Coordinates of C-alpha atoms and ligand atoms in Angstrom, one line a residue:
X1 CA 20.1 46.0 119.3
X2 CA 19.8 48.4 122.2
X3 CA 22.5 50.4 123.3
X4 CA 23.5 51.8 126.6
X5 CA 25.8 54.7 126.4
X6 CA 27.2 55.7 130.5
X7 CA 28.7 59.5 130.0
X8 CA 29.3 61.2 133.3
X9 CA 32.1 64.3 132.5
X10 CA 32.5 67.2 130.4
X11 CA 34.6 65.9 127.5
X12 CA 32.6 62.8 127.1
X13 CA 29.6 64.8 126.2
X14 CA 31.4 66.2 123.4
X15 CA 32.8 62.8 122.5
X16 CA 28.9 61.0 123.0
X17 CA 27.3 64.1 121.1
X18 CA 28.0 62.8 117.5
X19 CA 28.2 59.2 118.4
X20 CA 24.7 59.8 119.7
X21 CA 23.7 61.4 116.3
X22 CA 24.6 59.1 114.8
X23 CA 23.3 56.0 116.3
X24 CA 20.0 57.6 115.8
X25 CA 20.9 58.3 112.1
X26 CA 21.4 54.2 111.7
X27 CA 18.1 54.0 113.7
X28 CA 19.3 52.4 116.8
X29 CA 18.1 52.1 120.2
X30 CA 20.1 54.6 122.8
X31 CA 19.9 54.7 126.5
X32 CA 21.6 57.3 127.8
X33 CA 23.2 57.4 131.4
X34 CA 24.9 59.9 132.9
X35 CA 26.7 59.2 136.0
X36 CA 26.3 62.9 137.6
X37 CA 29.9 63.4 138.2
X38 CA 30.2 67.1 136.8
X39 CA 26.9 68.8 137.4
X40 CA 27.3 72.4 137.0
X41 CA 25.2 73.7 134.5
X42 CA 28.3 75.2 132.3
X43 CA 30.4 71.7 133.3
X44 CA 27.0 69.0 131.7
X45 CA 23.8 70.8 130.5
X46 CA 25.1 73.2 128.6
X47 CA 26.8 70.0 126.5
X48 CA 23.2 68.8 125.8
X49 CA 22.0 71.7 124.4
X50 CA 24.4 73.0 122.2
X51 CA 25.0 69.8 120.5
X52 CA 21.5 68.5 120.9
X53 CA 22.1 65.4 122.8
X54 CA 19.2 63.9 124.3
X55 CA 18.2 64.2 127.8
X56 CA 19.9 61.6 130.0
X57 CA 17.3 58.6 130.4
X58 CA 18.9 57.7 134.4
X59 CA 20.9 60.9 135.8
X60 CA 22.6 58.8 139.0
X61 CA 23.8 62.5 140.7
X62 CA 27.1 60.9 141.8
X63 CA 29.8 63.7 142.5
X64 CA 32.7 65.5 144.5
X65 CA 33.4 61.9 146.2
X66 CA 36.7 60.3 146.2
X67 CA 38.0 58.5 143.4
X68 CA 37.1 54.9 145.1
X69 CA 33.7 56.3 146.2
X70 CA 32.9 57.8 143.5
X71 CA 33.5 54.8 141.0
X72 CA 32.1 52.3 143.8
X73 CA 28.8 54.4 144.0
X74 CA 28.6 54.4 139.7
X75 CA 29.5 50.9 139.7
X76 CA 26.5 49.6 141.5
X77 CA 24.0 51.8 140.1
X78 CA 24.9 51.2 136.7
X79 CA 24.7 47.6 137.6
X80 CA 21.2 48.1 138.4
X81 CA 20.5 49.4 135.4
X82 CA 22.1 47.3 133.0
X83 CA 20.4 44.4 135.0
X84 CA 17.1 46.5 134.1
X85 CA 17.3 47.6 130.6
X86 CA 19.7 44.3 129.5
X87 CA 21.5 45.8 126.6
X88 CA 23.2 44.2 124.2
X89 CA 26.2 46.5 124.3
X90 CA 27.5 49.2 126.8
X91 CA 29.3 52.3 125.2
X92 CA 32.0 54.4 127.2
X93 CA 34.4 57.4 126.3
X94 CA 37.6 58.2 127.4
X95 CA 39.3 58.0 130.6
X96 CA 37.4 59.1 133.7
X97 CA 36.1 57.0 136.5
X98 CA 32.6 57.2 135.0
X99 CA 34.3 55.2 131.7
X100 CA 35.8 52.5 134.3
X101 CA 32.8 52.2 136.5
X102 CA 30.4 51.6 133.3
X103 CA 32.9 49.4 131.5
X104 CA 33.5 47.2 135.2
X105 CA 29.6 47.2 135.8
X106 CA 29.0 45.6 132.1
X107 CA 32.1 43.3 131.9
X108 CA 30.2 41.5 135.4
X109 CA 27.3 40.7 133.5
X110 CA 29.1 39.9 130.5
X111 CA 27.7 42.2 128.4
X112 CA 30.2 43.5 125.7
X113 CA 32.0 46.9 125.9
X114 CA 33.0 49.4 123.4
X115 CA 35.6 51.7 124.0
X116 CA 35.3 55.3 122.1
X117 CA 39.1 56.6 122.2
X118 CA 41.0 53.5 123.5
X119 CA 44.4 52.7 123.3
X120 CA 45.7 56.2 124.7
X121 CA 48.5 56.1 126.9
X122 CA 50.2 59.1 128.8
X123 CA 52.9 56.1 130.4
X124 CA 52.1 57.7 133.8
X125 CA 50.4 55.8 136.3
X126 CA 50.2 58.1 139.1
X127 CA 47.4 59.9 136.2
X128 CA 44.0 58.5 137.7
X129 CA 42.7 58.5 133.7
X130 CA 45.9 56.2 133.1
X131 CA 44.3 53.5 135.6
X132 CA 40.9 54.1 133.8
X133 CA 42.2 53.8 130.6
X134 CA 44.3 50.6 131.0
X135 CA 41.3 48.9 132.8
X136 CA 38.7 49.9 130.4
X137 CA 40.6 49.1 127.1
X138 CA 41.3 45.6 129.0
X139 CA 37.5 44.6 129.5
X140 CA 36.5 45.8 126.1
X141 CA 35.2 43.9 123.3
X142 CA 35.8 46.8 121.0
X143 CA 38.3 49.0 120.6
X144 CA 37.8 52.2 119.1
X145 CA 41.2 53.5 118.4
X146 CA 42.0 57.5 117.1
X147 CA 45.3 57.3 116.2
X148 CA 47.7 54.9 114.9
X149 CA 49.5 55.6 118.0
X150 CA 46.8 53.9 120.0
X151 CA 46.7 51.1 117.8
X152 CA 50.4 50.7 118.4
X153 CA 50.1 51.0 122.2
X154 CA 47.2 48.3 122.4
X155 CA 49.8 45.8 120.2
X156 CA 52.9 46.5 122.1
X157 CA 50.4 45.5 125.1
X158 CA 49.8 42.5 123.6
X159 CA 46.0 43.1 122.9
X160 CA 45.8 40.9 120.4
X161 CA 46.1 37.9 121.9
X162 CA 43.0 39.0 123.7
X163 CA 40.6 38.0 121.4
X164 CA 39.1 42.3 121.4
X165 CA 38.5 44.0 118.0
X166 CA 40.7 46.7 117.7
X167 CA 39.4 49.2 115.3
X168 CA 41.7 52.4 114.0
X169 CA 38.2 54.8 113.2
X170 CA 39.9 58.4 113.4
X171 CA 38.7 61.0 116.3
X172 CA 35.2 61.6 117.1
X173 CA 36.4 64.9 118.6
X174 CA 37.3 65.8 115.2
X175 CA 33.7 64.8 113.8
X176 CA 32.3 67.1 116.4
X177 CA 34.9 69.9 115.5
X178 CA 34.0 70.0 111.8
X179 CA 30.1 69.7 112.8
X180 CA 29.7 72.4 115.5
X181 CA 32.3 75.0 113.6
X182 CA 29.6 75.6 111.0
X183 CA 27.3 76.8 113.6
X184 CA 29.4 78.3 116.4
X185 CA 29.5 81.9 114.8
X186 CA 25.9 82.5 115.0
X187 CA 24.7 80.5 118.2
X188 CA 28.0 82.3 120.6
X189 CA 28.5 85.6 121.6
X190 CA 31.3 84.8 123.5
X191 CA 34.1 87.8 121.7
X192 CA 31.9 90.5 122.5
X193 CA 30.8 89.0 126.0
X194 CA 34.1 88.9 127.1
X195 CA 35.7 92.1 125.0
X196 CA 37.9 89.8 123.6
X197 CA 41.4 91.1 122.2
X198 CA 42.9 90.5 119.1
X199 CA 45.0 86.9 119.0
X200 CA 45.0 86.0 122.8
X201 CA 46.2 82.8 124.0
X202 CA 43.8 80.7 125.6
X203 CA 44.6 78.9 128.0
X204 CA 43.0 75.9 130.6
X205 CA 44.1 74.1 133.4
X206 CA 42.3 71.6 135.6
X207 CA 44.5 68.5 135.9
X208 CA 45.2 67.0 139.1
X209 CA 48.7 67.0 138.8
X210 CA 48.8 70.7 138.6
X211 CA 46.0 72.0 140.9
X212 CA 47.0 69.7 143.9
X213 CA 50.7 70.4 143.4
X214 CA 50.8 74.1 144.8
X215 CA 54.4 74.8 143.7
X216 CA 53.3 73.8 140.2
X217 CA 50.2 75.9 140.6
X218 CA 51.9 78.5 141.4
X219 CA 54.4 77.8 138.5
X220 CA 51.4 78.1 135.9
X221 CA 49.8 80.8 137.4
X222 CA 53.0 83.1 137.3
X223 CA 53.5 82.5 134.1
X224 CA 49.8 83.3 132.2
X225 CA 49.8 86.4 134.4
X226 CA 53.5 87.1 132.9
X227 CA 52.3 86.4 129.1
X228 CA 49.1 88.7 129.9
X229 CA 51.3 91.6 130.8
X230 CA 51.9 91.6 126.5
X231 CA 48.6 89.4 125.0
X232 CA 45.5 89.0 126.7
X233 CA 45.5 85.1 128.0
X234 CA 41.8 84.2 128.9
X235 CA 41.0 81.6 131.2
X236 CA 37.7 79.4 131.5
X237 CA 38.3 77.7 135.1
X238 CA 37.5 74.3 135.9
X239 CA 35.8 74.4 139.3
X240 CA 38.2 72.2 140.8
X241 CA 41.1 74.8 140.1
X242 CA 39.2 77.7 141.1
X243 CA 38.5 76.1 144.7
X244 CA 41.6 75.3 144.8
X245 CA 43.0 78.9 143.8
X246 CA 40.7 80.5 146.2
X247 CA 42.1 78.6 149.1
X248 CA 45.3 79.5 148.0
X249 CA 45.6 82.7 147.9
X250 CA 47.9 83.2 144.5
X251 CA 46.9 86.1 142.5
X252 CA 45.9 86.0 139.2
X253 CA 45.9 89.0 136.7
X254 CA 44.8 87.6 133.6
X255 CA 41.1 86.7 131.9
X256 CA 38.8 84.7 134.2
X257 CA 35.6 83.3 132.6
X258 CA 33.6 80.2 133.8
X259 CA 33.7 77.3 132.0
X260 CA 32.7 77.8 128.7
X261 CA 29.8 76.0 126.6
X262 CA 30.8 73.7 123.0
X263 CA 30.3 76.7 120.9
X264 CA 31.9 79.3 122.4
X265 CA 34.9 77.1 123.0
X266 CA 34.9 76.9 119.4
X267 CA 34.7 80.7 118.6
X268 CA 37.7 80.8 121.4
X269 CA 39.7 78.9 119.3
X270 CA 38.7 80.0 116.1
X271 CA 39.5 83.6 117.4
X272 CA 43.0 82.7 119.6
X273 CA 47.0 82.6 118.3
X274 CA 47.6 79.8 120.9
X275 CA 46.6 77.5 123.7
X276 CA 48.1 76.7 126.7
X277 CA 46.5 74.0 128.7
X278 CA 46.2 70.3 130.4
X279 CA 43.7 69.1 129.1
X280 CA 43.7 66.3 126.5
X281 CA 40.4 67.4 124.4
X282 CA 41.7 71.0 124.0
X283 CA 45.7 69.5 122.9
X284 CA 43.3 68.4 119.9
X285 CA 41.0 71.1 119.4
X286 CA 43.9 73.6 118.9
X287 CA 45.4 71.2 116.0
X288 CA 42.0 71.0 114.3
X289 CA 41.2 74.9 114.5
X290 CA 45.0 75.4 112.6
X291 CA 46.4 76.5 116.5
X292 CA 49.8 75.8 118.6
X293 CA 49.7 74.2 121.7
X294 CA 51.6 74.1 125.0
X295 CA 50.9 71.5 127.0
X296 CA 51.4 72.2 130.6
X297 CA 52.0 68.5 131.3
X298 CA 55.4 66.5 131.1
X299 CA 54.2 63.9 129.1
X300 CA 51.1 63.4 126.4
X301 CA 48.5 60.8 125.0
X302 CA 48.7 63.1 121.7
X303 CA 52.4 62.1 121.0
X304 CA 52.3 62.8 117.1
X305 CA 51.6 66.7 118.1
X306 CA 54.9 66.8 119.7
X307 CA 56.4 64.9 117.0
X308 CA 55.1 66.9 114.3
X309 CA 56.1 70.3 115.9
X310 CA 52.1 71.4 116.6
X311 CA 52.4 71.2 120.3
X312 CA 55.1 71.5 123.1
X313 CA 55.4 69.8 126.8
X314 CA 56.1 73.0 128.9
X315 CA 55.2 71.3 132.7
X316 CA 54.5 73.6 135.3
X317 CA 57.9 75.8 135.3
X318 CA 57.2 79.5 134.7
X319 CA 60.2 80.2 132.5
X320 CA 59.8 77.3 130.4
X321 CA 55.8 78.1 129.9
X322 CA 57.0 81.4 128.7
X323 CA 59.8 79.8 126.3
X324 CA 57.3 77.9 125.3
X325 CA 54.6 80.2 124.4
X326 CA 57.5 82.2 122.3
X327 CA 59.0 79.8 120.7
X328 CA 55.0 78.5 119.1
X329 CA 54.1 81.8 118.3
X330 CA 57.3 82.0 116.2
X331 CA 56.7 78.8 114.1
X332 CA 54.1 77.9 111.8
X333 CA 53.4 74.6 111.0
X334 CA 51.5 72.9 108.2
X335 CA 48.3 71.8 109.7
X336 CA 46.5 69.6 107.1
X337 CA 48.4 66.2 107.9
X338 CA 44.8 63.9 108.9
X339 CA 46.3 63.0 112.2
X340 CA 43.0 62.2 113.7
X341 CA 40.9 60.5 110.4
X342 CA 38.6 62.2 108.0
X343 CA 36.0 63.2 109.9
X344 CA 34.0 60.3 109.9
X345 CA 35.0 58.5 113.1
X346 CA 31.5 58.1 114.2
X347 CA 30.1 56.6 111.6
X348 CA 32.7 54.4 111.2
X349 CA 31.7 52.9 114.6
X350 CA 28.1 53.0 114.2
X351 CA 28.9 51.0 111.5
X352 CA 30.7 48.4 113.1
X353 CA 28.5 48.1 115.9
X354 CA 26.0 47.1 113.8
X355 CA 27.6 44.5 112.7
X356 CA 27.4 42.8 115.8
Ligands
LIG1 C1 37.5 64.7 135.4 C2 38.2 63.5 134.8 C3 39.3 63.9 133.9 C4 38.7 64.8 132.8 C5 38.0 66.0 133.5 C6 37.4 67.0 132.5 C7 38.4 61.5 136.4 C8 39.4 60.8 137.2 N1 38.9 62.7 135.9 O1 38.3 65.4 136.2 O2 39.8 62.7 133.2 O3 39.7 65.3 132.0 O4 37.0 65.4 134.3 O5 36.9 68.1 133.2 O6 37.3 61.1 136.1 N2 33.0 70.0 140.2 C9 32.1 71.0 140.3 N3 31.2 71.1 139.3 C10 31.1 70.2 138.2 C11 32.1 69.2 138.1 C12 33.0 69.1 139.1 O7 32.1 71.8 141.2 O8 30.3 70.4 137.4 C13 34.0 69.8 141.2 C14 33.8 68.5 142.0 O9 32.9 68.6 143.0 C15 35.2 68.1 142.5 C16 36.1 68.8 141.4 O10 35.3 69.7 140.7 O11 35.5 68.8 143.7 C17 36.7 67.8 140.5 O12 35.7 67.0 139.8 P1 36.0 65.5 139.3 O13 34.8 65.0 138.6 O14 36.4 64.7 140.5 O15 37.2 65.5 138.4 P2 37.8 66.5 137.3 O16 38.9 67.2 137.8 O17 36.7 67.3 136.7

């Protein structure tokens, strides 16, 4: 069976990265396309290399369009190359438009789909991802669920009477965690790049709602610089956000790095008391690296973080951030329930897939 795996943005690297390894572990075929859509070096190629994913086989160099654009564009060239290569299965990850565009272009030549982290819901469609994920999980033939959560969500949607598979396989993210932390201390340099202090938050923000929302830019902003007035609070800015800051002309006092390679996000962790961010990978990452986590959102895919004390919605207002950010750094929760599996999501689906 051939495989064609469509990856396009920064998280789905780390999510393809040990689905990739092992696919070619089981000895299976792999195309791999990447739709362009982040294309800094430090956003994509730095991905490849520190996890030792193989070069893209089609780079389609589709980017900094609007959402319709953008997925219309992916949408048609993946088409053409599906109609070329004829797999007999099309992988996609998460929630971005280049998961919807290479789900869509398969599902119109009926060729099955499998979803890597499906089932997520956030419950808030004005999210782009929440359009993407609905859609995708909707034209899939599998269902790779990471949480029991998911699996929940897909039932309540009334997904089995869709004739999918729905598989509950753990977290690939967490299969990459445990793989890459072995090796992060020698291949980063990242503390003593940066002069990093002892037990600083780290913190990440790129998600539309926040960085095209000025008053809740604003909101964020004031409060890292507020924390970094008593613990260093390092940032590694998404491109979007730092256009966006530049144009806006807010000040910001704390750590500014550029986005950060696989590893030395890892050391960052390894070497932080807490994380503040938007992002869904890094909500996660915190929990397997044993860290707190406030979640500058309102609502989150992750709900069993909240719900088991290991992470805290904050949304954009300073003071609460600030609460926030006290009130994790005065608990200490027991991090060894396996929220997210054993470890062994990726087999698991390698595994199923070639089963047919
Ligand atoms: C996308 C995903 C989001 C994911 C995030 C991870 C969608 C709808 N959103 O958001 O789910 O969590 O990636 O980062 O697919 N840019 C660069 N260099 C790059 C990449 C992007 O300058 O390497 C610029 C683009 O030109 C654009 C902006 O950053 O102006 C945003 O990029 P885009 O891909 O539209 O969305 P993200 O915010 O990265």
């Amino acid at each position: 069976m051939s495989i064609i795996t469509i990856v396009g943005a920064r998280p789905q690297f780390v999510k393809a990265g040990t689905v990739s390894r092992a696919l070619r572990s089981a000895g299976l075929k792999e195309i791999i396309v990447h739709t362009g859509q982040h294309f800094d070096y430090n956003m994509s190629q730095v991905f490849f290399d520190d996890m030792e994913i193989p070069e893209p086989d089609y780079n389609l160099e589709i980017n900094s369009l609007s959402h319709g654009a953008m997925t219309g564009r992916m949408l048609e060239a993946i088409e053409r190359i599906l109609l070329k290569e004829k797999p007999s299965l099309v992988l996609v990850y998460g929630d971005t438009n280049s998961t919807l565009a290479g789900a869509l272009a398969a599902q119109k030549l009926a060729i099955p789909v499998a979803h890597v982290e499906a089932g997520l819901r956030s419950f808030n469609m004005a999210m782009p991802e929440e359009t993407n994920r609905i859609l995708t999980d909707r034209i899939s033939t599998h269902l790779f669920c990471p949480t029991q959560v998911a699996v929940n969500n897909l039932k309540a949607e009334g997904f089995t009477n869709f004739g999918c598979n729905i598989h509950n396989v753990g977290d690939v993210m967490l299969d990459a965690a445990l793989y890459y932390s072995e090796r992060s201390a020698q291949k980063s340099t990242i503390v003593r790049d940066i002069g990093l202090e002892p037990n600083p938050v780290l913190a990440t923000m790129h998600r539309q709602e926040n960085t095209d929302n000025p008053h809740n830019l604003k909101g964020i902003i004031d409060a890292l610089n507020s924390i970094h007035s008593e613990r260093q609070v390092v940032v590694p800015l998404h491109p979007r956000t730092k256009k966006i800051i530049e144009g806006s002309g807010i000040k910001m006092n704390f750590t500014i790095i550029p986005p950060v390679g696989y590893f030395d996000m890892i050391e960052l962790l390894k070497h932080c008391a807490l994380v503040i961010t938007d992002s869904g990978g890094l909500q996660k990452e915190a929990f397997f690296f044993s860290k707190g986590c406030v979640t500058l959102r309102d609502e989150t895919e992750w709900t069993e973080l909240v719900d088991g004390g290991y992470n805290v919605l904050a949304g954009s207002n300073s003071e609460t951030i600030v609460d926030c950010y006290k009130m994790m750094l005065s608990t200490t929760p027991d991090f060894s329930a396996p929220l997210y599996g054993s470890g062994d999501a990726s087999v698991r689906i390698v595994d199923r897939l070639k089963q047919g």
